[in-house]
C-alpha cells in the first residue's frame, strides 16, 4: 500500500517486506491463553471477525484516529493509545508490533487467561456453574484498560517528578536554561493532558449510553443467537475453533447469570462497574495533570510579578540617572558660560570668584537633584 512506502532511497525488496509484514502480521490470543501469529491480509481479518473495512482502518498504525471503543455484532474494536486490538468472544487480535508497551499487554493477557482456566478446571462442574466469572471479552477489555490507565499514570508520575523540581528551581533563579526547561515540560504536559482527555471522553461517552455498552456483550449476543437457532432446529455454523463449543456453553451460562427480569439486553451493570473503575482511575490522572497545570500557572504568575518588580527597579534607576544627568548638564552649562573667551570688566582682578562659582553651581545642582527625587517620591514614581 502507498502509505507504507518511505520517501527515502532504500532497497525496494526491504520496503516490500516491511509493507507486507505491517499489513498482514497479527497476534491472536484465544480463550486458553494460546498465542498465535497470523499471517493474514485485511480481507481475511475482516472475514474472520466480521467487521467493516472502516473499523479496520481505525487500527491502522500509520493513520491517526481518535480513541474509540466500538461494539460490533461479533467484535469489539479497540483503539486506545498504543493498543489497537479486535476483541471477539473467543480471541483477541492485535497487530504484530515491536512497541515495548504492547508486549506487557500480551503477557498480562496470557497470564490472566491461563490463571482463569486453571481456576475453572480446578473446580467441580457444580461450582463452575455457580461461578460468576466475567466473559472473555470483558477480561480482555479489562487488561487493555488497565494497561492504558497504568501507562498514562506512569507518564504523569514521570512528568510530575521532573516538573515540580524544575518549577521550584525557576522560582529561585530566573535564567534562560530554566525557562527553556519549563517550556519543554509544559509542552509535554499539554500533549499528555490531551491524550488522557481523549481516553476519559471515550469512557464517559460509553458510560452515558447503555445501548453502546450492551453492544459490547458479545457472549450474550452469541448465546442468544445459538438459542434462537436451537429453537428453530437449524444447524449452527461457526468458524472452526477448538474452543468454540466451550465458549458457547460458557456464554450461555454467563447470559443466564446476568439476566435481571425478562429483558437482559438492558442489563449492563457488570460492564458499567468495570468502566467506572477505570474511568475513576483515568479521571484521577487527569486531576493530577490539572493540578500540575495550576502549579505551572501559579509559577508563571509569580515569575511575572518578579519580572515586573525588576522592571520597576530599572525604571527607578533610570529616573535617578536621568535626574543626575539633568543636574550635571546644568553644571556643565554654567561652566561653559563662564569659560567662554568673552571680555567683561568684572573679570579683571577678580580671580577669587572662580571658587564661588564652582561651589554655588554644585550646591544648586545638588538641591535641584533632591527636589526632583522628592517630587518623584511624592508622586509614587520612586519607592521609599
Short mmCIF file of C-alpha atoms in Angstrom, two decimals:
data_model
loop_
_atom_site.label_atom_id
_atom_site.label_comp_id
_atom_site.label_asym_id
_atom_site.label_seq_id
_atom_site.Cartn_x
_atom_site.Cartn_y
_atom_site.Cartn_z
CA UNK A 1 0.00 0.00 0.00
CA UNK A 2 1.22 3.51 -0.78
CA UNK A 3 1.03 4.76 2.82
CA UNK A 4 3.57 2.10 3.85
CA UNK A 5 6.27 3.37 1.45
CA UNK A 6 9.08 5.51 2.82
CA UNK A 7 10.32 8.52 0.90
CA UNK A 8 13.97 7.61 1.28
CA UNK A 9 16.33 5.71 -1.03
CA UNK A 10 16.23 2.15 0.31
CA UNK A 11 16.20 -1.35 -1.04
CA UNK A 12 12.84 -1.97 -2.81
CA UNK A 13 12.74 -5.54 -1.59
CA UNK A 14 13.16 -4.38 2.01
CA UNK A 15 10.30 -1.92 1.59
CA UNK A 16 8.12 -4.67 0.17
CA UNK A 17 8.88 -6.99 3.08
CA UNK A 18 8.20 -4.24 5.60
CA UNK A 19 4.90 -3.28 3.96
CA UNK A 20 3.78 -6.89 3.77
CA UNK A 21 4.62 -7.54 7.40
CA UNK A 22 2.84 -4.42 8.71
CA UNK A 23 -0.32 -5.20 6.75
CA UNK A 24 -0.52 -8.99 7.24
CA UNK A 25 1.01 -9.88 10.61
CA UNK A 26 -1.37 -10.16 13.58
CA UNK A 27 -1.11 -11.75 17.01
CA UNK A 28 -4.02 -13.86 18.20
CA UNK A 29 -4.62 -14.90 21.83
CA UNK A 30 -7.51 -17.30 22.35
CA UNK A 31 -9.54 -18.06 25.47
CA UNK A 32 -6.99 -20.64 26.65
CA UNK A 33 -4.14 -18.12 26.57
CA UNK A 34 -2.58 -19.65 23.46
CA UNK A 35 -0.61 -17.11 21.42
CA UNK A 36 -0.57 -17.44 17.64
CA UNK A 37 0.98 -15.26 14.95
CA UNK A 38 -1.37 -14.89 11.98
CA UNK A 39 -0.16 -14.03 8.50
CA UNK A 40 -3.43 -12.69 7.10
CA UNK A 41 -4.33 -9.75 4.89
CA UNK A 42 -7.11 -7.31 5.63
CA UNK A 43 -9.77 -9.29 3.77
CA UNK A 44 -9.04 -12.41 5.80
CA UNK A 45 -9.20 -10.41 9.03
CA UNK A 46 -12.50 -8.81 8.01
CA UNK A 47 -13.96 -12.22 7.26
CA UNK A 48 -12.56 -13.70 10.48
CA UNK A 49 -14.01 -11.10 12.87
CA UNK A 50 -16.87 -9.88 10.63
CA UNK A 51 -16.35 -6.12 10.90
CA UNK A 52 -16.42 -3.33 8.32
CA UNK A 53 -13.36 -2.09 6.49
CA UNK A 54 -13.72 1.34 8.10
CA UNK A 55 -13.40 -0.31 11.52
CA UNK A 56 -10.17 -2.00 10.48
CA UNK A 57 -8.90 1.31 9.11
CA UNK A 58 -9.16 2.76 12.62
CA UNK A 59 -6.47 0.30 13.74
CA UNK A 60 -4.01 1.33 11.03
CA UNK A 61 -0.83 2.42 12.89
CA UNK A 62 0.08 4.77 10.03
CA UNK A 63 -3.14 6.76 10.44
CA UNK A 64 -4.19 8.88 13.39
CA UNK A 65 -7.74 8.27 14.57
CA UNK A 66 -9.29 9.41 17.85
CA UNK A 67 -9.66 6.99 20.74
CA UNK A 68 -12.55 4.60 20.24
CA UNK A 69 -14.23 1.58 21.83
CA UNK A 70 -16.72 0.34 19.25
CA UNK A 71 -19.12 -2.53 19.76
CA UNK A 72 -19.98 -4.52 16.66
CA UNK A 73 -22.10 -7.61 16.11
CA UNK A 74 -19.34 -10.11 16.89
CA UNK A 75 -16.34 -7.99 17.86
CA UNK A 76 -15.11 -5.02 19.86
CA UNK A 77 -12.84 -2.60 18.00
CA UNK A 78 -10.42 -1.03 20.48
CA UNK A 79 -8.20 1.92 19.63
CA UNK A 80 -6.68 3.43 22.77
CA UNK A 81 -3.20 4.92 22.74
CA UNK A 82 -0.74 2.23 21.66
CA UNK A 83 -3.25 -0.63 21.97
CA UNK A 84 -5.04 -1.38 18.72
CA UNK A 85 -6.98 -4.62 19.06
CA UNK A 86 -10.03 -6.55 17.90
CA UNK A 87 -11.73 -8.48 20.69
CA UNK A 88 -14.17 -11.27 19.92
CA UNK A 89 -15.93 -13.72 22.22
CA UNK A 90 -13.10 -16.23 21.81
CA UNK A 91 -9.90 -14.42 20.86
CA UNK A 92 -8.03 -11.12 20.83
CA UNK A 93 -6.31 -9.87 17.69
CA UNK A 94 -3.52 -7.32 17.94
CA UNK A 95 -1.23 -6.02 15.26
CA UNK A 96 2.21 -7.60 15.43
CA UNK A 97 4.05 -4.62 16.82
CA UNK A 98 7.53 -4.15 18.24
CA UNK A 99 6.27 -1.44 20.58
CA UNK A 100 7.73 -2.06 24.01
CA UNK A 101 4.45 -1.03 25.63
CA UNK A 102 2.39 -3.65 23.74
CA UNK A 103 4.47 -6.65 24.80
CA UNK A 104 3.50 -6.37 28.52
CA UNK A 105 -0.17 -6.25 27.49
CA UNK A 106 0.19 -9.55 25.63
CA UNK A 107 1.98 -11.17 28.55
CA UNK A 108 -0.59 -9.95 31.08
CA UNK A 109 -3.48 -11.11 28.90
CA UNK A 110 -1.94 -14.56 28.54
CA UNK A 111 -1.26 -14.77 32.27
CA UNK A 112 -4.82 -13.88 33.27
CA UNK A 113 -6.37 -16.27 30.79
CA UNK A 114 -4.13 -19.11 31.93
CA UNK A 115 -4.89 -18.41 35.59
CA UNK A 116 -8.60 -18.19 34.86
CA UNK A 117 -8.57 -21.51 33.01
CA UNK A 118 -6.63 -23.22 35.79
CA UNK A 119 -9.10 -21.99 38.39
CA UNK A 120 -12.01 -23.03 36.19
CA UNK A 121 -10.68 -26.57 35.64
CA UNK A 122 -9.72 -26.93 39.30
CA UNK A 123 -13.36 -26.69 40.41
CA UNK A 124 -16.24 -29.13 40.03
CA UNK A 125 -18.96 -28.74 37.45
CA UNK A 126 -21.43 -27.53 40.09
CA UNK A 127 -19.06 -24.89 41.40
CA UNK A 128 -18.15 -23.86 37.84
CA UNK A 129 -21.83 -23.48 37.04
CA UNK A 130 -22.36 -21.26 40.05
CA UNK A 131 -19.22 -19.22 39.37
CA UNK A 132 -19.94 -15.68 38.29
CA UNK A 133 -16.92 -15.17 36.04
CA UNK A 134 -16.69 -12.36 33.55
CA UNK A 135 -16.99 -13.05 29.82
CA UNK A 136 -13.82 -13.39 27.82
CA UNK A 137 -14.30 -10.08 26.05
CA UNK A 138 -14.60 -8.24 29.37
CA UNK A 139 -11.43 -9.83 30.72
CA UNK A 140 -9.56 -8.82 27.58
CA UNK A 141 -11.05 -5.33 27.72
CA UNK A 142 -10.07 -5.04 31.38
CA UNK A 143 -6.45 -5.90 30.59
CA UNK A 144 -6.36 -3.28 27.84
CA UNK A 145 -7.93 -0.56 30.01
CA UNK A 146 -5.65 -1.39 32.92
CA UNK A 147 -2.61 -1.17 30.65
CA UNK A 148 -3.72 2.18 29.24
CA UNK A 149 -4.52 3.69 32.64
CA UNK A 150 -1.26 2.41 34.14
CA UNK A 151 0.71 3.70 31.16
CA UNK A 152 -0.79 7.20 31.37
CA UNK A 153 -0.46 7.25 35.16
CA UNK A 154 3.22 6.31 34.86
CA UNK A 155 3.82 9.06 32.29
CA UNK A 156 2.07 11.52 34.60
CA UNK A 157 4.22 10.49 37.57
CA UNK A 158 7.38 10.89 35.50
CA UNK A 159 6.25 14.33 34.39
CA UNK A 160 5.46 15.36 37.96
CA UNK A 161 8.85 14.18 39.22
CA UNK A 162 10.54 16.36 36.59
CA UNK A 163 8.21 19.36 36.59
CA UNK A 164 7.96 20.26 40.28
CA UNK A 165 11.74 20.50 40.90
CA UNK A 166 12.17 22.46 37.66
CA UNK A 167 9.46 24.93 38.68
CA UNK A 168 10.94 25.36 42.15
CA UNK A 169 14.37 25.97 40.63
CA UNK A 170 12.88 28.55 38.28
CA UNK A 171 11.35 30.49 41.17
CA UNK A 172 14.78 30.65 42.82
CA UNK A 173 16.68 31.65 39.69
CA UNK A 174 15.19 33.01 36.51
CA UNK A 175 17.50 32.04 33.68
CA UNK A 176 17.23 31.09 30.03
CA UNK A 177 18.12 27.49 30.84
CA UNK A 178 15.41 27.14 33.48
CA UNK A 179 12.84 28.88 31.31
CA UNK A 180 13.58 26.57 28.37
CA UNK A 181 13.35 23.53 30.63
CA UNK A 182 9.96 24.59 31.98
CA UNK A 183 8.74 25.37 28.47
CA UNK A 184 9.53 21.82 27.31
CA UNK A 185 7.83 20.36 30.38
CA UNK A 186 4.74 22.46 29.79
CA UNK A 187 4.56 21.31 26.17
CA UNK A 188 4.88 17.68 27.28
CA UNK A 189 2.17 18.23 29.88
CA UNK A 190 -0.18 19.73 27.29
CA UNK A 191 0.26 16.75 24.96
CA UNK A 192 -0.17 14.24 27.77
CA UNK A 193 -3.29 16.03 29.03
CA UNK A 194 -4.83 15.83 25.57
CA UNK A 195 -4.14 12.07 25.41
CA UNK A 196 -5.63 11.45 28.84
CA UNK A 197 -8.63 13.63 28.00
CA UNK A 198 -9.33 11.59 24.85
CA UNK A 199 -9.41 8.32 26.79
CA UNK A 200 -11.55 9.86 29.52
CA UNK A 201 -14.03 11.29 27.00
CA UNK A 202 -14.36 7.93 25.27
CA UNK A 203 -15.07 6.12 28.56
CA UNK A 204 -17.52 8.82 29.62
CA UNK A 205 -19.34 8.67 26.30
CA UNK A 206 -19.58 4.90 26.57
CA UNK A 207 -20.88 5.08 30.15
CA UNK A 208 -23.58 7.57 29.15
CA UNK A 209 -25.07 5.24 26.53
CA UNK A 210 -26.50 1.91 27.74
CA UNK A 211 -27.10 0.75 24.17
CA UNK A 212 -23.43 1.14 23.30
CA UNK A 213 -22.47 -0.81 26.42
CA UNK A 214 -24.98 -3.53 25.54
CA UNK A 215 -23.27 -3.91 22.16
CA UNK A 216 -20.09 -4.99 23.97
CA UNK A 217 -21.78 -8.09 25.42
CA UNK A 218 -20.53 -10.43 22.71
CA UNK A 219 -21.03 -13.64 24.72
CA UNK A 220 -24.61 -12.66 25.50
CA UNK A 221 -25.35 -11.99 21.83
CA UNK A 222 -23.65 -15.25 20.85
CA UNK A 223 -25.70 -17.16 23.43
CA UNK A 224 -28.90 -15.52 22.19
CA UNK A 225 -28.02 -16.41 18.62
CA UNK A 226 -27.31 -20.04 19.50
CA UNK A 227 -30.56 -20.26 21.49
CA UNK A 228 -32.63 -18.88 18.64
CA UNK A 229 -31.05 -21.26 16.17
CA UNK A 230 -31.58 -24.20 18.52
CA UNK A 231 -35.27 -23.36 18.87
CA UNK A 232 -35.67 -23.20 15.10
CA UNK A 233 -33.88 -26.59 14.75
CA UNK A 234 -31.37 -25.14 12.33
CA UNK A 235 -27.72 -26.25 12.33
CA UNK A 236 -25.33 -23.76 13.95
CA UNK A 237 -22.46 -22.66 11.73
CA UNK A 238 -19.40 -21.01 13.20
CA UNK A 239 -15.77 -20.63 12.19
CA UNK A 240 -13.65 -23.60 13.04
CA UNK A 241 -12.19 -23.20 16.53
CA UNK A 242 -11.17 -25.74 19.20
CA UNK A 243 -12.63 -23.60 21.95
CA UNK A 244 -15.86 -22.52 20.27
CA UNK A 245 -18.01 -25.19 21.91
CA UNK A 246 -16.81 -24.29 25.38
CA UNK A 247 -17.21 -20.59 24.58
CA UNK A 248 -20.86 -21.08 23.55
CA UNK A 249 -21.53 -23.13 26.68
CA UNK A 250 -19.88 -20.56 28.92
CA UNK A 251 -21.60 -17.70 27.07
CA UNK A 252 -24.96 -19.36 27.71
CA UNK A 253 -24.14 -19.75 31.39
CA UNK A 254 -22.99 -16.13 31.65
CA UNK A 255 -26.06 -14.92 29.79
CA UNK A 256 -28.33 -16.70 32.28
CA UNK A 257 -26.29 -15.39 35.20
CA UNK A 258 -26.64 -11.79 34.08
CA UNK A 259 -30.37 -11.86 33.34
CA UNK A 260 -32.38 -9.50 35.52
CA UNK A 261 -36.02 -10.00 34.71
CA UNK A 262 -37.20 -10.69 31.19
CA UNK A 263 -35.10 -8.13 29.33
CA UNK A 264 -31.38 -8.90 29.79
CA UNK A 265 -30.25 -6.65 26.94
CA UNK A 266 -30.63 -3.58 29.14
CA UNK A 267 -28.57 -5.09 31.98
CA UNK A 268 -25.15 -3.52 31.67
CA UNK A 269 -24.28 -3.36 35.35
CA UNK A 270 -21.24 -5.63 35.08
CA UNK A 271 -19.66 -3.64 32.26
CA UNK A 272 -20.69 -0.35 33.83
CA UNK A 273 -18.86 -1.21 37.05
CA UNK A 274 -15.79 -2.21 35.05
CA UNK A 275 -15.77 1.01 33.03
CA UNK A 276 -16.48 3.19 36.07
CA UNK A 277 -13.46 1.78 37.89
CA UNK A 278 -11.09 2.72 35.09
CA UNK A 279 -12.94 5.97 34.43
CA UNK A 280 -12.20 7.00 38.03
CA UNK A 281 -8.57 5.98 37.57
CA UNK A 282 -8.13 7.97 34.37
CA UNK A 283 -10.02 10.87 35.93
CA UNK A 284 -7.58 10.82 38.85
CA UNK A 285 -4.70 11.00 36.38
CA UNK A 286 -6.36 13.94 34.66
CA UNK A 287 -6.81 15.69 38.01
CA UNK A 288 -3.09 15.32 38.70
CA UNK A 289 -2.31 16.92 35.35
CA UNK A 290 -4.75 19.75 36.06
CA UNK A 291 -3.10 20.29 39.45
CA UNK A 292 0.28 20.41 37.71
CA UNK A 293 -1.11 22.92 35.21
CA UNK A 294 -2.36 25.12 38.04
CA UNK A 295 1.06 24.93 39.71
CA UNK A 296 2.69 25.97 36.45
CA UNK A 297 0.23 28.85 36.07
CA UNK A 298 0.93 29.97 39.65
CA UNK A 299 4.65 29.80 38.98
CA UNK A 300 4.22 31.86 35.81
CA UNK A 301 2.27 34.47 37.76
CA UNK A 302 5.00 34.57 40.39
CA UNK A 303 7.68 34.92 37.72
CA UNK A 304 5.72 37.74 36.05
CA UNK A 305 5.46 39.54 39.39
CA UNK A 306 9.20 39.19 39.88
CA UNK A 307 9.90 40.48 36.39
CA UNK A 308 7.54 43.42 36.92
CA UNK A 309 9.36 44.25 40.15
CA UNK A 310 12.69 44.15 38.33
CA UNK A 311 11.32 46.40 35.61
CA UNK A 312 10.10 48.86 38.24
CA UNK A 313 13.55 48.89 39.83
CA UNK A 314 15.13 49.55 36.46
CA UNK A 315 12.70 52.40 35.85
CA UNK A 316 13.58 53.91 39.22
CA UNK A 317 17.27 53.63 38.43
CA UNK A 318 16.69 55.19 35.03
CA UNK A 319 14.79 58.07 36.68
CA UNK A 320 17.63 58.72 39.13
CA UNK A 321 20.22 58.63 36.37
CA UNK A 322 18.15 60.96 34.20
CA UNK A 323 17.78 63.41 37.09
CA UNK A 324 21.52 63.32 37.77
CA UNK A 325 22.19 63.85 34.08
CA UNK A 326 19.97 66.97 34.04
CA UNK A 327 21.80 68.42 37.03
CA UNK A 328 25.24 67.68 35.61
CA UNK A 329 24.16 69.22 32.31
CA UNK A 330 23.19 72.42 34.13
CA UNK A 331 26.55 72.44 35.88
CA UNK A 332 28.29 71.99 32.53
CA UNK A 333 26.22 74.80 31.02
CA UNK A 334 27.25 77.27 33.71
CA UNK A 335 30.87 76.20 33.45
CA UNK A 336 30.66 76.64 29.68
CA UNK A 337 29.23 80.14 30.02
CA UNK A 338 31.99 81.29 32.38
CA UNK A 339 34.60 79.58 30.30
CA UNK A 340 33.80 81.47 27.10
CA UNK A 341 36.52 83.83 25.83
CA UNK A 342 34.39 86.99 26.13
CA UNK A 343 35.98 90.15 27.65
CA UNK A 344 34.00 91.66 30.57
CA UNK A 345 35.23 94.24 33.11
CA UNK A 346 34.46 92.48 36.38
CA UNK A 347 36.71 89.55 35.43
CA UNK A 348 39.76 91.78 35.85
CA UNK A 349 41.49 91.41 39.20
CA UNK A 350 38.66 89.11 40.47
CA UNK A 351 40.30 85.63 40.29
CA UNK A 352 38.85 84.65 43.64
CA UNK A 353 35.34 84.49 42.14
CA UNK A 354 36.14 81.14 40.37
CA UNK A 355 35.83 79.11 43.55
CA UNK A 356 32.50 80.72 44.45
CA UNK A 357 31.07 79.95 41.03
CA UNK A 358 32.11 76.32 41.38
CA UNK A 359 30.74 75.98 44.90
CA UNK A 360 27.44 77.73 44.27
CA UNK A 361 26.83 75.88 41.00
CA UNK A 362 27.50 72.49 42.65
CA UNK A 363 25.17 73.31 45.54
CA UNK A 364 22.47 74.47 43.14
CA UNK A 365 22.70 71.23 41.14
CA UNK A 366 22.51 69.09 44.29
CA UNK A 367 19.46 71.00 45.55
CA UNK A 368 17.81 70.55 42.15
CA UNK A 369 18.53 66.78 42.24
CA UNK A 370 16.98 66.47 45.71
CA UNK A 371 13.92 68.41 44.58
CA UNK A 372 13.41 66.12 41.55
CA UNK A 373 13.70 62.92 43.66
CA UNK A 374 11.38 64.32 46.33
CA UNK A 375 8.78 65.13 43.71
CA UNK A 376 9.10 61.63 42.15
CA UNK A 377 8.70 60.00 45.59
CA UNK A 378 5.71 62.23 46.35
CA UNK A 379 4.06 61.08 43.10
CA UNK A 380 4.88 57.42 43.83
CA UNK A 381 7.33 57.07 40.96
CA UNK A 382 10.17 56.04 43.28
CA UNK A 383 9.86 53.68 46.23
CA UNK A 384 10.53 54.89 49.73
#
